[in-house]
mmCIF file of C-alpha atoms in Angstrom:
data_model
loop_
_atom_site.group_PDB
_atom_site.id
_atom_site.type_symbol
_atom_site.label_atom_id
_atom_site.label_comp_id
_atom_site.label_asym_id
_atom_site.label_seq_id
_atom_site.Cartn_x
_atom_site.Cartn_y
_atom_site.Cartn_z
ATOM 1 C CA MET A 195 -26.696 88.244 30.008
ATOM 2 C CA ALA A 196 -28.918 86.727 32.716
ATOM 3 C CA GLY A 197 -27.755 85.554 36.122
ATOM 4 C CA ASN A 198 -29.026 84.000 39.331
ATOM 5 C CA GLY A 199 -29.827 87.441 40.710
ATOM 6 C CA SER A 200 -27.598 90.493 40.333
ATOM 7 C CA ASP A 201 -25.354 89.202 43.145
ATOM 8 C CA ASP A 202 -24.443 86.268 40.892
ATOM 9 C CA LEU A 203 -23.593 88.720 38.126
ATOM 10 C CA LEU A 204 -21.448 90.794 40.489
ATOM 11 C CA SER A 205 -19.497 87.638 41.314
ATOM 12 C CA ILE A 206 -19.079 86.828 37.614
ATOM 13 C CA ILE A 207 -17.860 90.363 36.917
ATOM 14 C CA ILE A 208 -15.230 90.337 39.656
ATOM 15 C CA ARG A 209 -13.948 86.926 38.491
ATOM 16 C CA SER A 210 -13.901 88.090 34.873
ATOM 17 C CA PHE A 211 -12.114 91.416 35.226
ATOM 18 C CA ALA A 212 -10.135 91.474 38.496
ATOM 19 C CA GLY A 213 -7.268 89.306 39.654
ATOM 20 C CA GLN A 214 -4.972 89.033 42.628
ATOM 21 C CA GLU A 215 -3.918 92.473 43.955
ATOM 22 C CA ASP A 216 -5.856 94.300 41.216
ATOM 23 C CA LYS A 217 -7.603 97.447 42.436
ATOM 24 C CA VAL A 218 -11.381 97.266 42.862
ATOM 25 C CA VAL A 219 -12.967 100.641 43.655
ATOM 26 C CA PHE A 220 -16.339 101.470 45.210
ATOM 27 C CA PRO A 221 -17.762 104.360 47.244
ATOM 28 C CA TYR A 222 -18.516 104.225 50.964
ATOM 29 C CA PRO A 223 -21.070 103.753 52.363
ATOM 30 C CA SER A 224 -22.621 101.551 49.704
ATOM 31 C CA TYR A 225 -23.492 97.918 49.023
ATOM 32 C CA MET A 226 -21.166 95.852 51.217
ATOM 33 C CA LEU A 227 -20.942 92.919 48.783
ATOM 34 C CA TYR A 228 -18.521 94.860 46.556
ATOM 35 C CA LYS A 229 -15.843 94.736 49.248
ATOM 36 C CA THR A 230 -16.567 91.092 50.081
ATOM 37 C CA LEU A 231 -16.229 89.985 46.461
ATOM 38 C CA ALA A 232 -12.981 91.918 46.015
ATOM 39 C CA GLU A 233 -11.497 90.268 49.099
ATOM 40 C CA LEU A 234 -12.611 86.794 47.967
ATOM 41 C CA GLN A 235 -10.787 87.429 44.688
ATOM 42 C CA ASP A 236 -7.652 88.539 46.611
ATOM 43 C CA SER A 237 -8.008 91.891 44.893
ATOM 44 C CA MET A 238 -7.239 95.233 46.535
ATOM 45 C CA ALA A 239 -10.517 96.676 47.853
ATOM 46 C CA CYS A 240 -10.382 100.486 47.593
ATOM 47 C CA ASP A 241 -13.315 102.234 49.247
ATOM 48 C CA VAL A 242 -13.593 105.980 48.699
ATOM 49 C CA ASP A 243 -15.839 108.038 50.971
ATOM 50 C CA PHE A 244 -18.821 109.809 49.485
ATOM 51 C CA THR A 245 -19.040 113.491 50.350
ATOM 52 C CA GLU A 246 -21.458 114.434 53.139
ATOM 53 C CA GLY A 247 -24.143 115.000 50.513
ATOM 54 C CA TYR A 248 -23.424 111.651 48.832
ATOM 55 C CA SER A 249 -21.835 113.025 45.699
ATOM 56 C CA LEU A 250 -18.608 111.499 44.392
ATOM 57 C CA PRO A 251 -15.356 113.110 45.573
ATOM 58 C CA GLU A 252 -12.559 114.105 43.218
ATOM 59 C CA ASN A 253 -10.405 111.170 44.354
ATOM 60 C CA PHE A 254 -13.017 108.579 43.319
ATOM 61 C CA LEU A 255 -11.066 107.894 40.134
ATOM 62 C CA VAL A 256 -8.321 105.494 41.238
ATOM 63 C CA LYS A 257 -5.503 105.046 38.744
ATOM 64 C CA GLY A 258 -5.143 101.491 37.473
ATOM 65 C CA ALA A 259 -8.449 100.209 38.872
ATOM 66 C CA LYS A 260 -9.618 97.101 37.034
ATOM 67 C CA VAL A 261 -13.205 97.306 38.317
ATOM 68 C CA THR A 262 -15.141 100.303 39.647
ATOM 69 C CA PHE A 263 -18.517 99.615 41.267
ATOM 70 C CA LEU A 264 -21.199 102.267 41.573
ATOM 71 C CA ALA A 265 -24.669 101.550 42.947
ATOM 72 C CA ASN A 266 -26.927 104.111 41.316
ATOM 73 C CA PRO A 267 -29.249 104.834 43.052
ATOM 74 C CA ASN A 268 -27.067 104.087 46.034
ATOM 75 C CA SER A 269 -27.894 101.863 48.968
ATOM 76 C CA PRO A 270 -28.269 102.695 51.830
ATOM 77 C CA SER A 271 -28.510 106.431 51.105
ATOM 78 C CA GLY A 272 -31.049 106.227 48.265
ATOM 79 C CA THR A 273 -29.231 109.062 46.507
ATOM 80 C CA MET A 274 -28.259 109.214 42.838
ATOM 81 C CA ILE A 275 -25.343 110.379 40.698
ATOM 82 C CA PRO A 276 -26.380 112.118 37.432
ATOM 83 C CA SER A 277 -25.824 110.045 34.283
ATOM 84 C CA GLN A 278 -23.726 112.846 32.751
ATOM 85 C CA GLU A 279 -21.230 112.551 35.600
ATOM 86 C CA ILE A 280 -21.122 108.771 35.253
ATOM 87 C CA SER A 281 -20.401 109.137 31.540
ATOM 88 C CA ARG A 282 -17.494 111.431 32.395
ATOM 89 C CA ILE A 283 -16.129 108.855 34.855
ATOM 90 C CA ALA A 284 -16.401 106.043 32.300
ATOM 91 C CA ALA A 285 -14.382 108.081 29.815
ATOM 92 C CA GLN A 286 -11.563 108.623 32.331
ATOM 93 C CA ILE A 287 -10.990 105.130 33.740
ATOM 94 C CA ASP A 288 -9.115 102.254 32.140
ATOM 95 C CA GLY A 289 -11.031 99.362 33.703
ATOM 96 C CA VAL A 290 -14.711 98.474 33.651
ATOM 97 C CA LEU A 291 -17.366 100.609 35.330
ATOM 98 C CA VAL A 292 -20.179 98.554 36.849
ATOM 99 C CA ILE A 293 -23.373 100.553 37.388
ATOM 100 C CA ASP A 294 -25.608 98.630 39.764
ATOM 101 C CA GLU A 295 -29.128 99.836 38.941
ATOM 102 C CA ALA A 296 -31.051 97.572 41.319
ATOM 103 C CA TYR A 297 -33.347 100.468 42.278
ATOM 104 C CA ALA A 298 -33.459 102.275 38.924
ATOM 105 C CA ASP A 299 -37.193 101.764 38.361
ATOM 106 C CA PHE A 300 -37.881 104.007 41.374
ATOM 107 C CA ALA A 301 -35.621 106.771 40.024
ATOM 108 C CA GLU A 302 -36.096 109.654 37.611
ATOM 109 C CA ASP A 303 -33.140 108.667 35.418
ATOM 110 C CA ASN A 304 -30.967 105.695 34.452
ATOM 111 C CA CYS A 305 -27.757 104.981 32.569
ATOM 112 C CA LEU A 306 -28.944 102.551 29.876
ATOM 113 C CA SER A 307 -28.096 104.999 27.085
ATOM 114 C CA LEU A 308 -24.443 105.004 28.192
ATOM 115 C CA VAL A 309 -23.907 101.372 27.157
ATOM 116 C CA GLY A 310 -23.763 102.331 23.487
ATOM 117 C CA GLN A 311 -21.404 105.228 24.219
ATOM 118 C CA HIS A 312 -18.776 103.472 26.354
ATOM 119 C CA ARG A 313 -17.035 100.136 25.771
ATOM 120 C CA ASN A 314 -16.270 99.706 29.481
ATOM 121 C CA ILE A 315 -19.737 100.118 31.051
ATOM 122 C CA LEU A 316 -21.762 97.245 32.482
ATOM 123 C CA ILE A 317 -25.253 97.884 33.865
ATOM 124 C CA LEU A 318 -26.939 95.492 36.272
ATOM 125 C CA ARG A 319 -30.681 95.161 36.776
ATOM 126 C CA THR A 320 -32.675 92.889 39.080
ATOM 127 C CA LEU A 321 -36.253 91.675 39.401
ATOM 128 C CA SER A 322 -36.008 91.726 43.211
ATOM 129 C CA LYS A 323 -37.099 95.310 43.839
ATOM 130 C CA SER A 324 -39.681 96.922 41.550
ATOM 131 C CA TYR A 325 -41.060 93.552 40.397
ATOM 132 C CA SER A 326 -41.165 92.090 43.953
ATOM 133 C CA LEU A 327 -39.519 88.850 42.784
ATOM 134 C CA ALA A 328 -36.607 88.576 45.224
ATOM 135 C CA GLY A 329 -37.194 84.842 45.712
ATOM 136 C CA ILE A 330 -37.052 84.125 41.981
ATOM 137 C CA ARG A 331 -33.352 85.098 41.814
ATOM 138 C CA LEU A 332 -32.910 86.544 38.350
ATOM 139 C CA GLY A 333 -30.987 89.597 37.250
ATOM 140 C CA PHE A 334 -29.366 90.689 34.033
ATOM 141 C CA CYS A 335 -26.325 92.552 32.770
ATOM 142 C CA ILE A 336 -26.383 94.973 29.839
ATOM 143 C CA ALA A 337 -23.069 95.747 28.143
ATOM 144 C CA GLN A 338 -21.327 95.717 24.796
ATOM 145 C CA GLU A 339 -20.764 92.308 23.228
ATOM 146 C CA HIS A 340 -17.049 91.979 23.961
ATOM 147 C CA LEU A 341 -17.673 92.347 27.706
ATOM 148 C CA ILE A 342 -20.527 89.839 27.735
ATOM 149 C CA GLN A 343 -18.437 87.327 25.786
ATOM 150 C CA GLY A 344 -15.743 87.464 28.452
ATOM 151 C CA MET A 345 -18.279 86.968 31.241
ATOM 152 C CA MET A 346 -19.912 84.016 29.475
ATOM 153 C CA LYS A 347 -16.635 82.109 29.824
ATOM 154 C CA VAL A 348 -16.743 82.502 33.610
ATOM 155 C CA LYS A 349 -20.390 81.934 34.537
ATOM 156 C CA ASP A 350 -21.745 78.569 35.665
ATOM 157 C CA SER A 351 -23.297 76.518 32.867
ATOM 158 C CA TYR A 352 -26.820 76.422 34.306
ATOM 159 C CA ASN A 353 -27.089 79.430 36.589
ATOM 160 C CA VAL A 354 -30.687 80.309 35.624
ATOM 161 C CA ASP A 355 -33.557 77.790 35.811
ATOM 162 C CA ARG A 356 -36.560 77.555 33.476
ATOM 163 C CA LEU A 357 -39.155 78.312 36.158
ATOM 164 C CA SER A 358 -37.414 81.596 36.985
ATOM 165 C CA ILE A 359 -37.238 82.493 33.305
ATOM 166 C CA ALA A 360 -40.970 81.822 32.849
ATOM 167 C CA ALA A 361 -41.854 83.941 35.889
ATOM 168 C CA VAL A 362 -39.640 86.806 34.760
ATOM 169 C CA VAL A 363 -40.992 86.799 31.198
ATOM 170 C CA ALA A 364 -44.527 87.055 32.600
ATOM 171 C CA ALA A 365 -43.485 89.883 34.939
ATOM 172 C CA LEU A 366 -41.741 91.832 32.186
ATOM 173 C CA ASP A 367 -44.826 91.515 29.983
ATOM 174 C CA ASP A 368 -46.936 93.189 32.680
ATOM 175 C CA GLN A 369 -45.362 96.642 32.706
ATOM 176 C CA LYS A 370 -48.661 98.303 33.618
ATOM 177 C CA SER A 371 -48.843 96.603 37.030
ATOM 178 C CA MET A 372 -45.182 97.246 37.795
ATOM 179 C CA LYS A 373 -45.395 100.938 36.932
ATOM 180 C CA ALA A 374 -48.559 101.393 39.000
ATOM 181 C CA HIS A 375 -46.818 99.708 41.935
ATOM 182 C CA VAL A 376 -43.769 101.959 41.533
ATOM 183 C CA GLU A 377 -45.871 105.134 41.365
ATOM 184 C CA LYS A 378 -47.645 104.188 44.580
ATOM 185 C CA ILE A 379 -44.283 103.679 46.291
ATOM 186 C CA LYS A 380 -43.057 107.067 45.046
ATOM 187 C CA GLU A 381 -46.152 108.780 46.455
ATOM 188 C CA THR A 382 -45.738 107.074 49.821
ATOM 189 C CA ARG A 383 -42.009 107.863 49.788
ATOM 190 C CA LEU A 384 -42.778 111.570 49.471
ATOM 191 C CA TYR A 385 -45.354 111.349 52.256
ATOM 192 C CA LEU A 386 -42.915 109.565 54.576
ATOM 193 C CA THR A 387 -40.115 112.001 53.742
ATOM 194 C CA LYS A 388 -42.235 115.043 54.609
ATOM 195 C CA SER A 389 -43.514 113.397 57.802
ATOM 196 C CA LEU A 390 -39.994 112.560 58.980
ATOM 197 C CA GLN A 391 -38.759 116.062 58.196
ATOM 198 C CA GLU A 392 -41.617 117.561 60.211
ATOM 199 C CA MET A 393 -40.480 115.448 63.184
ATOM 200 C CA GLY A 394 -36.938 116.815 62.866
ATOM 201 C CA PHE A 395 -35.167 114.063 60.929
ATOM 202 C CA PHE A 396 -32.808 114.909 58.079
ATOM 203 C CA VAL A 397 -33.889 112.768 55.122
ATOM 204 C CA TYR A 398 -31.537 112.206 52.200
ATOM 205 C CA PRO A 399 -33.243 112.702 48.807
ATOM 206 C CA SER A 400 -34.255 109.172 47.837
ATOM 207 C CA GLN A 401 -34.630 107.649 44.385
ATOM 208 C CA THR A 402 -35.336 104.161 45.770
ATOM 209 C CA ASN A 403 -38.031 102.241 47.667
ATOM 210 C CA PHE A 404 -36.577 103.326 51.020
ATOM 211 C CA VAL A 405 -35.369 106.470 52.759
ATOM 212 C CA LEU A 406 -32.316 107.087 54.918
ATOM 213 C CA ALA A 407 -33.190 109.351 57.842
ATOM 214 C CA ARG A 408 -30.586 110.902 60.159
ATOM 215 C CA CYS A 409 -31.796 111.349 63.722
ATOM 216 C CA MET A 410 -32.026 114.739 65.349
ATOM 217 C CA LYS A 411 -29.593 115.733 68.096
ATOM 218 C CA GLY A 412 -30.257 113.974 71.376
ATOM 219 C CA VAL A 413 -32.093 111.030 69.811
ATOM 220 C CA SER A 414 -30.266 107.709 69.394
ATOM 221 C CA ALA A 415 -30.894 105.819 66.155
ATOM 222 C CA HIS A 416 -30.061 102.530 67.858
ATOM 223 C CA THR A 417 -32.484 103.240 70.705
ATOM 224 C CA LEU A 418 -35.249 104.062 68.217
ATOM 225 C CA TYR A 419 -34.466 100.894 66.265
ATOM 226 C CA GLN A 420 -34.694 98.729 69.389
ATOM 227 C CA ALA A 421 -37.879 100.432 70.587
ATOM 228 C CA LEU A 422 -39.564 100.017 67.205
ATOM 229 C CA LYS A 423 -38.467 96.383 67.068
ATOM 230 C CA SER A 424 -40.056 95.757 70.479
ATOM 231 C CA ARG A 425 -43.289 97.077 68.948
ATOM 232 C CA LYS A 426 -42.915 94.681 65.979
ATOM 233 C CA ILE A 427 -41.903 97.448 63.562
ATOM 234 C CA LEU A 428 -38.710 96.625 61.688
ATOM 235 C CA VAL A 429 -36.432 99.291 60.237
ATOM 236 C CA ARG A 430 -32.743 98.988 59.357
ATOM 237 C CA TYR A 431 -29.974 100.165 61.680
ATOM 238 C CA PHE A 432 -26.301 100.132 60.646
ATOM 239 C CA ASN A 433 -23.626 100.068 63.337
ATOM 240 C CA LEU A 434 -21.171 101.536 60.849
ATOM 241 C CA ARG A 435 -19.204 104.733 60.411
ATOM 242 C CA ARG A 436 -21.359 107.566 59.004
ATOM 243 C CA LEU A 437 -24.513 105.496 59.425
ATOM 244 C CA ASP A 438 -24.821 104.902 63.167
ATOM 245 C CA ASP A 439 -27.049 107.955 63.627
ATOM 246 C CA CYS A 440 -29.405 106.910 60.819
ATOM 247 C CA LEU A 441 -32.332 104.605 60.159
ATOM 248 C CA ARG A 442 -33.152 103.135 56.763
ATOM 249 C CA ILE A 443 -36.892 102.754 56.314
ATOM 250 C CA THR A 444 -38.444 100.715 53.513
ATOM 251 C CA ILE A 445 -41.564 102.165 51.908
ATOM 252 C CA GLY A 446 -44.519 99.999 52.894
ATOM 253 C CA THR A 447 -48.208 100.618 52.407
ATOM 254 C CA ARG A 448 -49.708 103.947 53.462
ATOM 255 C CA GLU A 449 -51.301 102.196 56.448
ATOM 256 C CA GLU A 450 -47.966 100.707 57.542
ATOM 257 C CA ILE A 451 -46.232 104.063 57.208
ATOM 258 C CA ASP A 452 -48.939 105.777 59.270
ATOM 259 C CA ILE A 453 -48.384 103.247 62.072
ATOM 260 C CA LEU A 454 -44.619 103.829 61.892
ATOM 261 C CA ILE A 455 -45.057 107.612 62.062
ATOM 262 C CA GLN A 456 -47.386 107.344 65.045
ATOM 263 C CA HIS A 457 -44.901 105.224 67.004
ATOM 264 C CA LEU A 458 -41.935 107.408 66.035
ATOM 265 C CA LYS A 459 -43.735 110.509 67.290
ATOM 266 C CA GLU A 460 -44.492 108.793 70.602
ATOM 267 C CA LEU A 461 -40.915 107.580 71.044
ATOM 268 C CA ILE A 462 -39.333 110.921 70.148
ATOM 269 C CA THR A 463 -41.682 112.821 72.458
ATOM 270 C CA THR A 464 -40.805 110.446 75.304
ATOM 271 C CA THR A 465 -37.070 110.743 74.605
ATOM 272 C CA GLN A 466 -37.144 114.533 74.474
ATOM 273 C CA SER A 467 -39.261 114.741 77.637
ATOM 274 C CA LYS A 468 -36.737 112.598 79.512
ATOM 275 C CA ALA A 469 -33.921 114.804 78.234
ATOM 276 C CA MET A 470 -35.715 117.940 79.438
ATOM 277 C CA THR A 471 -36.326 116.372 82.849
ATOM 278 C CA ALA A 472 -32.659 115.407 83.132
ATOM 279 C CA CYS A 473 -31.561 118.953 82.267
ATOM 280 C CA CYS A 474 -34.104 120.691 84.483
ATOM 281 C CA PRO A 475 -34.934 118.429 87.469
#
């Protein structure tokens, strides 16, 4: 089933399978729209904290949940839950399990094979990331027929336009270009990860087109964000629990990443020098 981007499909799913006061489960931190959609539906939003290493805790399975959302790979951490574990979760829950695979083309694995094994799994894909078609607004849901039939009754009549369909068909036919683009991003992702680690950042293992880097002790993520912004370099800062000491950095070109690294080194050196001066005047 196609939709006006995967966000449209998420909205259709919540309206199809969750009602007032029904439990909607999702991990934290993850894509914030899950909570927003649950609240709009007057459902009970149940966020369950990831472990420190971004694996799923034992209490992730919430009894009676109508919808369980799982971004895999996750945003903003970039980390991934193995498909075998997701299959185990699907077998243990009563409601639907929505696997949001927006970044799957950048990952080493995906959950498409689970659709045929589980009647309650829905997988979402988008053209916004690996195909660079965010403005086209087209995503699709893969699930067994009985789930799609229920969603078709809820969706808007004309939620996908013909121009978007034509653009997406052309993009899907050109797998060679997409895969070459993805491989280049993976190479640059590894380069950025190693460079950040050498500077002292902790970098979560990413399976996406970005990395989440936790700042070293004595260096403020917000200060780095503001300083980079003043130099016309934009990274993502989250003023949220468990994320306020981190920066999320999208993988650009090698040239862009080199500029970022250069400025980060300068800023960190300046910060650490000031700290040393303050300690030893």
